[in-house]
Coordinates of C-alpha atoms in Angstrom, one line a residue:
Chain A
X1 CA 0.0 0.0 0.0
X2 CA 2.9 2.6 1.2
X3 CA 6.0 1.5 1.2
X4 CA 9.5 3.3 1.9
X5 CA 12.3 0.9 1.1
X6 CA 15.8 2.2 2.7
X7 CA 14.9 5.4 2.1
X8 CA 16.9 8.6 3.0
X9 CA 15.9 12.3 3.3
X10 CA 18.7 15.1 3.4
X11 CA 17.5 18.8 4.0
X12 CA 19.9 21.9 4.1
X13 CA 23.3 19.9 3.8
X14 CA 22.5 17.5 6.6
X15 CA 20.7 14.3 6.7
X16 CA 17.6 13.8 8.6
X17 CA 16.2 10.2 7.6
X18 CA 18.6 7.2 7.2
X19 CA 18.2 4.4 6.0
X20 CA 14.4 4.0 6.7
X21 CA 11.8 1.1 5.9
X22 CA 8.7 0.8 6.6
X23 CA 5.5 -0.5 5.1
X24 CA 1.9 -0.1 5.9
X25 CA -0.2 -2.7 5.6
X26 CA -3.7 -2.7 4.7
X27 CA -6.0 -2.8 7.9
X28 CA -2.9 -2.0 10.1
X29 CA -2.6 0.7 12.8
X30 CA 1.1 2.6 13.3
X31 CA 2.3 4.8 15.8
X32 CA 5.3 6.9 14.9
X33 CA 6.8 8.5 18.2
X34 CA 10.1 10.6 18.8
X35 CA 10.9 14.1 20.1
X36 CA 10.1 16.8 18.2
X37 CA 12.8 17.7 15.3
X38 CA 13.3 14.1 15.1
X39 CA 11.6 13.8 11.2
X40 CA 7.8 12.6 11.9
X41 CA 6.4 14.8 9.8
X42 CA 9.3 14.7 7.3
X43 CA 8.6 10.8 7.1
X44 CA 4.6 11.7 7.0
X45 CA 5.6 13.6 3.9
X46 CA 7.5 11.0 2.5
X47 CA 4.2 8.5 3.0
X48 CA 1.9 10.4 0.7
X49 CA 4.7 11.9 -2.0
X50 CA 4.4 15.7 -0.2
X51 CA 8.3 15.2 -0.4
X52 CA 11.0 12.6 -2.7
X53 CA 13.3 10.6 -1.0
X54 CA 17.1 11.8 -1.3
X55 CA 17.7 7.9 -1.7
X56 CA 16.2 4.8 -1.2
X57 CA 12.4 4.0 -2.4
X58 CA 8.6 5.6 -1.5
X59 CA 6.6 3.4 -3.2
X60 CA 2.8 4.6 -3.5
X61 CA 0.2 1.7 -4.2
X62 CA 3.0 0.2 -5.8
X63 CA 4.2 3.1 -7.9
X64 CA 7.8 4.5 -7.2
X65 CA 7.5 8.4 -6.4
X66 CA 10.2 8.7 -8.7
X67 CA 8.1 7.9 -11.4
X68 CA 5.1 9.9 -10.5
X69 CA 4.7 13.6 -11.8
X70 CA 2.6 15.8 -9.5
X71 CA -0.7 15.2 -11.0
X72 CA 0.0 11.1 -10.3
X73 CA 1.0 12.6 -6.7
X74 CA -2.4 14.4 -6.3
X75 CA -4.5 11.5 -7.6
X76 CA -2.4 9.2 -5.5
X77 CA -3.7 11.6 -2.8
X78 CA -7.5 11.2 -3.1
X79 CA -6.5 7.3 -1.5
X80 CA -4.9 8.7 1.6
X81 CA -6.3 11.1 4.0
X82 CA -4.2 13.5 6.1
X83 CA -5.0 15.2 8.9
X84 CA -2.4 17.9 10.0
X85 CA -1.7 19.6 13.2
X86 CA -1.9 22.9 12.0
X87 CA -5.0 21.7 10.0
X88 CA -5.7 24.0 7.1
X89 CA -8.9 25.2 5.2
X90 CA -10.1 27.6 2.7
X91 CA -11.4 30.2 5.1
X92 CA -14.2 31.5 2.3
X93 CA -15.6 28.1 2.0
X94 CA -18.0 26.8 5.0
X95 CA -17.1 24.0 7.2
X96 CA -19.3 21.5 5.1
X97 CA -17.9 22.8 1.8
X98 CA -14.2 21.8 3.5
X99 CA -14.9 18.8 4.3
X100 CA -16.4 18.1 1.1
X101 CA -13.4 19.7 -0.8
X102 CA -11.8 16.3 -1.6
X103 CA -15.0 15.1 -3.5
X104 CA -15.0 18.7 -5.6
X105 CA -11.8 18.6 -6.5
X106 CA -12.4 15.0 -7.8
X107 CA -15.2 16.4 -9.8
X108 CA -17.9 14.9 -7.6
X109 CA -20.8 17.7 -7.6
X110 CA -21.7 17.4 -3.4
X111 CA -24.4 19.9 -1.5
X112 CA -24.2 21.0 2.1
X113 CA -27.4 18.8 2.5
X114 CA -26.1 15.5 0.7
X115 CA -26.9 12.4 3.2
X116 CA -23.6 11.3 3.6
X117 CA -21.6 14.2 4.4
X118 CA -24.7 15.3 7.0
X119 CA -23.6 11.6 8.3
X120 CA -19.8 12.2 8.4
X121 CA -20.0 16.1 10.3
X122 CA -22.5 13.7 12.8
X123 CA -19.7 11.6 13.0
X124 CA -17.2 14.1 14.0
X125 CA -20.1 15.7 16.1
X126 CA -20.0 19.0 13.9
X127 CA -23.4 19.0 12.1
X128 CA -24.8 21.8 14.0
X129 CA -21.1 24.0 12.6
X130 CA -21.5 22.9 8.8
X131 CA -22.3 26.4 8.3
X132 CA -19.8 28.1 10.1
X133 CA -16.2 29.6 8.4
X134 CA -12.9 27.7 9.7
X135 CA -11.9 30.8 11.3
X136 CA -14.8 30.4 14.0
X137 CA -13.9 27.0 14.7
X138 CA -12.2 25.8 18.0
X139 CA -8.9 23.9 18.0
X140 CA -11.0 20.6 18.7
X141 CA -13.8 21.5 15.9
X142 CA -10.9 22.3 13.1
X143 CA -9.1 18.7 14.0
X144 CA -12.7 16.8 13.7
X145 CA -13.2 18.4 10.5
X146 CA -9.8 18.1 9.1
X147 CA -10.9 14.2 9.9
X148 CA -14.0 14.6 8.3
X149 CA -12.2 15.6 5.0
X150 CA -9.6 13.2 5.3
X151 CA -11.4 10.5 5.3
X152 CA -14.7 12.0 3.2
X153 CA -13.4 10.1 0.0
X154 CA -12.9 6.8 2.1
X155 CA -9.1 6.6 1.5
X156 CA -7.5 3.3 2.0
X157 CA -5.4 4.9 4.3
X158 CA -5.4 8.1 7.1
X159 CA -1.9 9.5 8.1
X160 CA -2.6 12.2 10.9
X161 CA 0.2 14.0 11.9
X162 CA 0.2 15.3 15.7
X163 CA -4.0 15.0 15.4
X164 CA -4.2 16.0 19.3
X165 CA -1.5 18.6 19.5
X166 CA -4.2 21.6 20.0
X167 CA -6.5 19.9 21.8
X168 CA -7.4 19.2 25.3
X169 CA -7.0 15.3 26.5
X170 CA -11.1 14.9 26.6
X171 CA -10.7 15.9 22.9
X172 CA -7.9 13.5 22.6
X173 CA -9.2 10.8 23.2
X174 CA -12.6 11.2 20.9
X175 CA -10.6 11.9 18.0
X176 CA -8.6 8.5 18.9
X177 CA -11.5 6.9 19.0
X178 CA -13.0 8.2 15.9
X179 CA -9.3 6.7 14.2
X180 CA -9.6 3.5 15.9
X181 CA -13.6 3.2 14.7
X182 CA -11.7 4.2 10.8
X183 CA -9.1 1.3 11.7
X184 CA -12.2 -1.3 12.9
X185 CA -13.7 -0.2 8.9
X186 CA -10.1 -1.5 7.3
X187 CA -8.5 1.7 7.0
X188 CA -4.8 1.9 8.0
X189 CA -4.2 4.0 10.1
X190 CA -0.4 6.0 11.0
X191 CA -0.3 8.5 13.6
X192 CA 2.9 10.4 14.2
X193 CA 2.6 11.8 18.1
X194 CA 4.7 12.8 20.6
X195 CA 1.7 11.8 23.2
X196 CA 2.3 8.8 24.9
X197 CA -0.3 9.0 27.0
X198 CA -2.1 8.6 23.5
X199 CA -0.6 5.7 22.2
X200 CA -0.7 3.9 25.6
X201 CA -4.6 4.5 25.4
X202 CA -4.9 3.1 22.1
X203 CA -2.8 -0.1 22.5
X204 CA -5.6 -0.6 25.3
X205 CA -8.0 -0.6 22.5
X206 CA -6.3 -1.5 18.7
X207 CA -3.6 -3.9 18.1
X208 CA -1.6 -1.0 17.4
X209 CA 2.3 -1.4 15.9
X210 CA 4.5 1.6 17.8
X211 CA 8.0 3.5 15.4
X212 CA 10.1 5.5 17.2
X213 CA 12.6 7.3 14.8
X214 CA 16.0 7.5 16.9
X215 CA 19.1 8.9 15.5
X216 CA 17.6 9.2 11.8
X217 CA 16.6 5.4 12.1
X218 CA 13.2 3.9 12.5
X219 CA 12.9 1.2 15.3
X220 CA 9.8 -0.5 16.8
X221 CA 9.2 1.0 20.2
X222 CA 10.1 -1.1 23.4
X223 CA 8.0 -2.5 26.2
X224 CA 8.1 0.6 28.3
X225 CA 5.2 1.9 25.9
Chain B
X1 CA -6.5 25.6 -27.7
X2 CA -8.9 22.7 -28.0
X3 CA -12.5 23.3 -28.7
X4 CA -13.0 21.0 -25.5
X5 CA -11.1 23.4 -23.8
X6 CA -13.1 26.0 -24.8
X7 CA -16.5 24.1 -23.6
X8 CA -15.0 23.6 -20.4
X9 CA -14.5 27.5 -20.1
X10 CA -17.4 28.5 -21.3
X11 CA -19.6 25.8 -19.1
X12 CA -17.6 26.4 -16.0
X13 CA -17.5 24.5 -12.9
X14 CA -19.4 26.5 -10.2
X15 CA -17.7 24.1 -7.6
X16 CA -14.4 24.5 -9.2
X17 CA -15.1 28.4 -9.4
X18 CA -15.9 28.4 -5.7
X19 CA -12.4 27.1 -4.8
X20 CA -10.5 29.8 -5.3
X21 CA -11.5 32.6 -3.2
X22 CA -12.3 36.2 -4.9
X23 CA -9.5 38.2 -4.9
X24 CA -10.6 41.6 -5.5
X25 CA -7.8 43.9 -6.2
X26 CA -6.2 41.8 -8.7
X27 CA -10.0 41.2 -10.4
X28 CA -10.5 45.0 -10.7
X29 CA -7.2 45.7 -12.0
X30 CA -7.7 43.1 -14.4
X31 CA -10.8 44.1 -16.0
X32 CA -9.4 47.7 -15.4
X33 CA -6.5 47.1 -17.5
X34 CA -8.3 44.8 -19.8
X35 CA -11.1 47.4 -20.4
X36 CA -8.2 50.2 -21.3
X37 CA -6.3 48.3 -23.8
X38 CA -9.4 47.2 -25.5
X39 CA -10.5 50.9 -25.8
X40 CA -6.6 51.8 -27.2
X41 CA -7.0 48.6 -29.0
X42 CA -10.3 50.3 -31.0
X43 CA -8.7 53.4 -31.7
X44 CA -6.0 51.7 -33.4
X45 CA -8.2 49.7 -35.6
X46 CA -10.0 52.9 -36.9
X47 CA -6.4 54.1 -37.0
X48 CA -4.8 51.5 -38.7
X49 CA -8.4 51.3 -41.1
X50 CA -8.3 54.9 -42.0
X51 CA -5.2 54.7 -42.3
X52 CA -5.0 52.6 -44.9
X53 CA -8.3 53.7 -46.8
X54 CA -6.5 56.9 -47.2
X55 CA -3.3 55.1 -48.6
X56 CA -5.2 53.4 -50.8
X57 CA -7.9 56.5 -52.0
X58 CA -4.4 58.8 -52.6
X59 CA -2.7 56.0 -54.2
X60 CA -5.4 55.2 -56.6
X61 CA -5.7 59.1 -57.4
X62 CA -1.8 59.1 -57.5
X63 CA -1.6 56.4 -60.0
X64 CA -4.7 57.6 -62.4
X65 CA -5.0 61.5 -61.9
X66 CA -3.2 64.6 -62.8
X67 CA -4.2 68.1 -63.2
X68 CA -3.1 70.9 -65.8
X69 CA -3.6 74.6 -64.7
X70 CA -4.0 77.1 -67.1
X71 CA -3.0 80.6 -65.7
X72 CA -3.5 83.2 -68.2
X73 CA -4.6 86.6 -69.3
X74 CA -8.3 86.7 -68.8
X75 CA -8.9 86.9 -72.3
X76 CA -6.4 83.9 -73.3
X77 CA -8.0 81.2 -70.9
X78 CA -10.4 79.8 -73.0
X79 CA -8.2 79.5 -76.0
X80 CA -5.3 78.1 -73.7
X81 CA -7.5 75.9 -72.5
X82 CA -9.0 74.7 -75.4
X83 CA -5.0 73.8 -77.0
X84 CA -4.4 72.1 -73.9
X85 CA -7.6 69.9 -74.3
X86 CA -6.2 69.2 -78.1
X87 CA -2.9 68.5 -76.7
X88 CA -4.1 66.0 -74.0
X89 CA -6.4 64.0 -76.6
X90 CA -3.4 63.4 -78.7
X91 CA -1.1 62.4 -76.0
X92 CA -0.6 58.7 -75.3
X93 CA -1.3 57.5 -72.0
X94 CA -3.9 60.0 -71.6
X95 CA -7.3 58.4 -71.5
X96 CA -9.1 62.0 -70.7
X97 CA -9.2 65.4 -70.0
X98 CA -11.7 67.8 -69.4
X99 CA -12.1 71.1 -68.0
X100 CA -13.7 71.7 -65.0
X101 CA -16.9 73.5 -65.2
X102 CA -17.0 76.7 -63.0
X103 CA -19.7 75.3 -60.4
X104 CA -16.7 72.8 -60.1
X105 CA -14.1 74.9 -59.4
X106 CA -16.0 77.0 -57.2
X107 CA -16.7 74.2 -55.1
X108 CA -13.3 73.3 -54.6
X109 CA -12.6 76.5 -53.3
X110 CA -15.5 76.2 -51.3
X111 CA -14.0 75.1 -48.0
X112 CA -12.2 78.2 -48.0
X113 CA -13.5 80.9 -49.4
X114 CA -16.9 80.0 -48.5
X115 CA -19.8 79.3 -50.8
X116 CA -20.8 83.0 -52.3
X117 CA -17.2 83.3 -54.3
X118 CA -17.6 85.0 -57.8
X119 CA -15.3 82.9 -59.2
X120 CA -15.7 84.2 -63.1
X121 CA -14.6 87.4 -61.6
X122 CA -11.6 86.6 -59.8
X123 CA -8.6 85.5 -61.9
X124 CA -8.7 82.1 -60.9
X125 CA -6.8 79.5 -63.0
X126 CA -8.9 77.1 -65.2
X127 CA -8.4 73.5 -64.0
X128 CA -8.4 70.6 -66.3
X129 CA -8.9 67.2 -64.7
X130 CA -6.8 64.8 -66.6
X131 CA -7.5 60.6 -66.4
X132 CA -4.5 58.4 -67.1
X133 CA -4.7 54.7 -69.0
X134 CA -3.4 52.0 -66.7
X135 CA -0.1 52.5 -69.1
X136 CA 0.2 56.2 -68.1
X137 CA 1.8 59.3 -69.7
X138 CA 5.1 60.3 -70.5
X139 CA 5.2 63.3 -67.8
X140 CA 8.6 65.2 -68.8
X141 CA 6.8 65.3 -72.3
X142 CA 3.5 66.3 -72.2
X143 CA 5.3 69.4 -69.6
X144 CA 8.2 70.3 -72.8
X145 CA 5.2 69.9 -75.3
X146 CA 2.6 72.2 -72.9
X147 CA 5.4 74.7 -72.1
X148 CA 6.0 75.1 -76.2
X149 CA 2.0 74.7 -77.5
X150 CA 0.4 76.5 -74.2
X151 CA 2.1 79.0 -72.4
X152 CA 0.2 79.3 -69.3
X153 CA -0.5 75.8 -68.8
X154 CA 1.4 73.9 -65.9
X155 CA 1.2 70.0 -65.5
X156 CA 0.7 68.9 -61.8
X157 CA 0.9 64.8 -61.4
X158 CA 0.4 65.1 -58.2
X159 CA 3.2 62.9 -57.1
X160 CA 5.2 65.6 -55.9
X161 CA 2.9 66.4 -53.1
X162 CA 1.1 62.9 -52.7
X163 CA 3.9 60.2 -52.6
X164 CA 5.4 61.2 -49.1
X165 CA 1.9 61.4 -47.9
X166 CA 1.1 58.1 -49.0
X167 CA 3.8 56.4 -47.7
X168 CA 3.0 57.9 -45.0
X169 CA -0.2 56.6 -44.7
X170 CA 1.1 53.1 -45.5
X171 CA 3.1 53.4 -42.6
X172 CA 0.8 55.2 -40.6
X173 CA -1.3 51.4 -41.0
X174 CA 2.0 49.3 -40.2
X175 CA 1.7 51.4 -36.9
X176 CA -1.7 51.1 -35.9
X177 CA -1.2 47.2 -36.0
X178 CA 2.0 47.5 -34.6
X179 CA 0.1 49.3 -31.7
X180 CA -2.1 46.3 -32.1
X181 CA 0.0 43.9 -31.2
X182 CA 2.2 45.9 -27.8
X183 CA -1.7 46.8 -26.9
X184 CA -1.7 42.7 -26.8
X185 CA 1.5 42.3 -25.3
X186 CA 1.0 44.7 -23.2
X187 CA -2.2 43.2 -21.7
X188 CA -0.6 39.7 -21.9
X189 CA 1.7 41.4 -19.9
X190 CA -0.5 42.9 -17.4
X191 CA -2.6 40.0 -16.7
X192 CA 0.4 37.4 -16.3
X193 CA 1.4 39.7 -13.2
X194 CA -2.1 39.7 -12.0
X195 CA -2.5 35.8 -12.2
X196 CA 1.3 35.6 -10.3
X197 CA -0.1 37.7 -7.9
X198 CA -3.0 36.0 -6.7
X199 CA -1.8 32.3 -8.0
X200 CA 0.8 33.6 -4.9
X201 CA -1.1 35.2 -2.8
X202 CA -3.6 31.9 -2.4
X203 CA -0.3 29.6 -1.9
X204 CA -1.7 28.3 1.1
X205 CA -5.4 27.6 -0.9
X206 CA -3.2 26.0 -3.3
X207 CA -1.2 23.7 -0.6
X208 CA -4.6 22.7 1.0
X209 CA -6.2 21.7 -2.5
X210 CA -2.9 20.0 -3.6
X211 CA -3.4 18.1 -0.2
X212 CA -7.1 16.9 -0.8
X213 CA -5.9 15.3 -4.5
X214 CA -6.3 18.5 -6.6
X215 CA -4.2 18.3 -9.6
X216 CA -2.5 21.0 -11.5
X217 CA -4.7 21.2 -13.8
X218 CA -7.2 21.5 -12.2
X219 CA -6.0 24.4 -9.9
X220 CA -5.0 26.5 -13.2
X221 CA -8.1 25.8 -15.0
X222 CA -10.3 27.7 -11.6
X223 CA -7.2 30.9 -12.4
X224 CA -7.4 30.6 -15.8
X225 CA -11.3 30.5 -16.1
X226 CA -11.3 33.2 -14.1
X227 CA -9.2 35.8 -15.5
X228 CA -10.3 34.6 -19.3
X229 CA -13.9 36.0 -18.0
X230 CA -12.4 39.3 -16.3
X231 CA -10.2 40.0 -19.2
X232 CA -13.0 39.0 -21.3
X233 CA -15.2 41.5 -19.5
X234 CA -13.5 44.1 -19.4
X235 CA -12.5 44.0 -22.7
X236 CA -16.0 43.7 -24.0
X237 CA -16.6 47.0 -22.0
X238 CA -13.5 48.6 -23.4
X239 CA -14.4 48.2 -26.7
X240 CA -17.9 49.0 -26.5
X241 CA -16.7 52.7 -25.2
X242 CA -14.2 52.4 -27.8
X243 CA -17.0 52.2 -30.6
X244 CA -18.9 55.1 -29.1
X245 CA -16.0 56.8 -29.2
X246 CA -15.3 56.4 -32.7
X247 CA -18.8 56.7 -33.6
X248 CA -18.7 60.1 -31.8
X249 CA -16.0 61.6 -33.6
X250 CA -16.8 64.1 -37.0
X251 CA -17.8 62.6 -39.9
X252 CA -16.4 63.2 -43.0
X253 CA -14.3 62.4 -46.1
X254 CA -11.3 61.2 -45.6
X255 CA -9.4 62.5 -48.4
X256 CA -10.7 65.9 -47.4
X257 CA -9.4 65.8 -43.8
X258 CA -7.8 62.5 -42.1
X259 CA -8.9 63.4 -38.2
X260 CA -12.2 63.7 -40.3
X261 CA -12.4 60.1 -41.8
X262 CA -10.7 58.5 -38.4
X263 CA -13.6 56.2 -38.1
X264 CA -14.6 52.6 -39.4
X265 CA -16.9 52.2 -43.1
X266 CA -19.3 50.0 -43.9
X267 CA -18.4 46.0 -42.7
X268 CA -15.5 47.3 -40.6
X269 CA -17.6 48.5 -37.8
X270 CA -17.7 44.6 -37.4
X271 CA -13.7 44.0 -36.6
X272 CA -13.7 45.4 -33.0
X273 CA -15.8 42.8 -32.1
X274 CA -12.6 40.1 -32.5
X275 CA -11.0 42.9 -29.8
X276 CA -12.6 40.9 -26.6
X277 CA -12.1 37.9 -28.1
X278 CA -8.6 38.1 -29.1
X279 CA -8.3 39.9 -25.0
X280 CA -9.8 36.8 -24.0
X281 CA -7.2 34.5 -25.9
X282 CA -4.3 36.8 -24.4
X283 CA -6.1 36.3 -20.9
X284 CA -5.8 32.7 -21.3
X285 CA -2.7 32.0 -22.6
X286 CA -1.0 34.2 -20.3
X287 CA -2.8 33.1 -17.3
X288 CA -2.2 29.2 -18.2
X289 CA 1.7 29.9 -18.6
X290 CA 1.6 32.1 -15.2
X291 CA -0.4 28.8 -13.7
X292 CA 2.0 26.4 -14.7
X293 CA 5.2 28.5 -14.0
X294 CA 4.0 29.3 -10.3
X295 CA 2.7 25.9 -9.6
X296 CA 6.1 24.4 -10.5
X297 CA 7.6 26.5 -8.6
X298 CA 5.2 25.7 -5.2
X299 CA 6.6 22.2 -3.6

């Protein structure tokens, strides 16, 4: 499905991913821990083609990044969903009209009142904000719809990047829930997170696999998790 | 570009449209801009038009027509006039001559002396209109055989005074398409840096759409829709003030008085129309090269 094969990622002169494998299995749940600065979100980037390897292999449903243009990139896209920290909207568009935004840009005509995106903003618990601008969201309402959109499209796969930074840990934990319910539906799931407070909660609940990336290296996570 | 491109544009995607949020600076100065060069655009045309009607009209009259005056005593013109006539019949090239009647010559001075000049009282030189075959007439001839048969009579071919005018017209046309075509660069021009500034100004739009699955394409085609119809716009109302303008201006002959004739005759009232068009074209193709250039350059 995604697939980096001893891939490397230099930035600036310096290299910050080594040698780094990792593949993501359909129906499987990752965590991907480490201090910040350590390359989460530069390997996040490297999952759905956002950045090229330096060396090595990203291989997206079985297509080398290499050999992708950007227009392969962004149709590549509309099979993974991403959910950023520092989620971002188009702030002229309504809340419903974001998370709808990866259907229109596939060219799939959607209204604020069609069934199944009133069904996804109940899911995230925003169907009473479909009407509201981004910019009067709360930290908690712009992660849930950033959610919504990721996985609107029902993408094979959701990589959420620091999905709890801005929220509080009541928020937390519904928005791990609403992952693991994804996960439980056959999506895989990869969370990058510095939380581990998280990722303790969720091995309670989902057989989840936990990556720490230490020294520019990824290595499964020990037993003190 | 391919008719189903221009379907696409024309048919729009209101959801696609939606996408990119208004930006209105750069969409006034756009229509702005396209709205002024359309207007300079039109006066060009009638420029470049009358122009080369009067290039042509002198040219023609260049080619065929001469004149002979005959300035004599008073009581001499009519003989003089009659020798010349002889003269001119039996000179190759010619294919006629006639004398002008008085009513003719009067209104010729019309314009300035006003129409109540006693023009059989005034010693006014008897004019006799002279047509040339396609062959034409040995000039330096028919003046040595004038000078010896008719004293007063004095050949004018009209080149002297006519040829610098009509190459000037002729290039006066070169420059009104010449100002055509900068009018066209220049709005190419204009509305590239309008679609740089707002393809960068919505960089982040352009991140989050890249990050849902938007392709390239289809970013560029909700910029290049966009300003198409602005430049479109504005052109249209550009040269719709244009026309009124040139409608507005006097009337007249051309060959009489050039500001006079700067307007469009007959079918050519119909060529401004290809001004929005041909905008619209410039607003496309410099909007899609500004589209792809810029989103190359975004990672």
């Amino acid at each position: 499905m995604i697939e980096l094969d001893n891939v490397a990622y230099s930035y600036g002169g310096g290299e910050l991913l080594s040698e780094l494998s990792l593949q993501l299995a359909p129906g499987s749940f990752h965590f991907l821990t480490g201090p910040s600065g350590t390359g989460k979100t530069t390997l996040l980037k490297l999952c759905y083609g956002a950045l090229r390897p330096t060396a090595g292999h990203a291989r997206l449903f079985g297509t080398d990044v290499r050999n992708m243009d950007r227009d392969a990139v962004a149709l590549s896209r509309r099979r993974i969903g991403v959910v950023h920290q520092d989620c971002q909207f188009l702030d002229h568009l309504s809340l419903a009209e974001n998370v709808a935004l990866p259907l229109t840009v596939a060219g799939e005509a959607i209204s604020g009142q069609d069934q199944n995106l009133r069904e996804l903003l109940g899911w995230v618990g925003l169907t009473s904000r479909a009407n509201a601008r981004p910019p009067e969201l709360s930290g908690g309402e712009r992660q849930r719809a950033a959610l919504a959109r990721a996985v609107i499209s029902s993408p094979e796969v959701v990589l959420a990047d620091e999905p709890t930074g801005n929220v509080d840990w009541e928020m937390s934990q519904r928005l791990l829930r609403l992952l693991i319910e994804l996960n439980r539906m056959g999506v895989t799931v990869l969370i990058a997170t510095h939380d581990l407070q998280l990722i303790r909660a969720a091995k309670s609940q989902v057989p989840a696999r936990v990556l720490r990336i230490v020294n520019r290296r990824l290595q499964s996570a020990g037993v003190d998790l | 570009m391919s008719l189903q491109t221009l379907v696409a544009l024309a048919r729009g995607d209101k959801a696609a449209d939606r996408v990119v949020p208004p930006t209105g600076f750069t969409a006034r100065l756009t229509v702005f801009a396209a709205a002024v060069m359309a207007f300079l655009a039109v006066f060009a045309l009638a420029l470049s038009l009358a122009a080369g009607r009067l290039a042509t009209s002198w040219g023609d009259e260049l080619a065929r027509a001469s004149t002979v005056r005959i300035s004599a005593p008073v009581g001499q013109v009519a003989a003089q006039t009659e020798a010349a006539l002889r003269l001119l019949q039996q000179t190759p090239g010619v294919a006629s001559a006639r004398a002008l009647s008085e009513a003719e010559q009067q209104a010729l001075l019309e314009p300035w002396f006003g129409p109540d000049l006693p023009v059989s009282e005034l010693p006014v030189p008897q004019l006799i209109e002279v047509t040339e075959t396609s062959k034409g007439y040995d000039a330096a001839g028919l003046r040595l055989r004038l000078q010896a048969e008719v004293p007063g009579a004095v050949l004018d071919d009209h080149a002297r005074w006519r040829k610098p005018l009509v190459a000037a017209a002729a290039r006066l046309t070169v420059l009104g398409w010449v100002s055509g075509l900068l009018i066209a660069a220049a709005m190419g021009a204009m509305v590239t840096l309008a679609a740089n500034a707002a393809l960068s100004a919505n960089a982040q739009v352009i991140a989050v759409l890249r990050l849902v699955g938007a392709t390239d394409a289809y970013i560029a085609r909700a910029f290049v829709r966009r300003f198409t119809l602005r430049t479109l716009g504005g052109a249209a109302v550009g040269t719709v003030l244009g026309i009124a303008a040139v409608a507005l201006l006097p009337s007249g002959d051309e060959t009489a008085g050039f500001l006079t004739g700067l307007s469009f005759r007959g079918w050519h009232w119909g060529i401004p129309v290809l001004v929005p068009l041909l905008a619209a074209a410039v607003g496309f193709a410099a909007t899609a090269v500004a589209a792809r250039r810029v989103l190359g350059g975004l990672s």
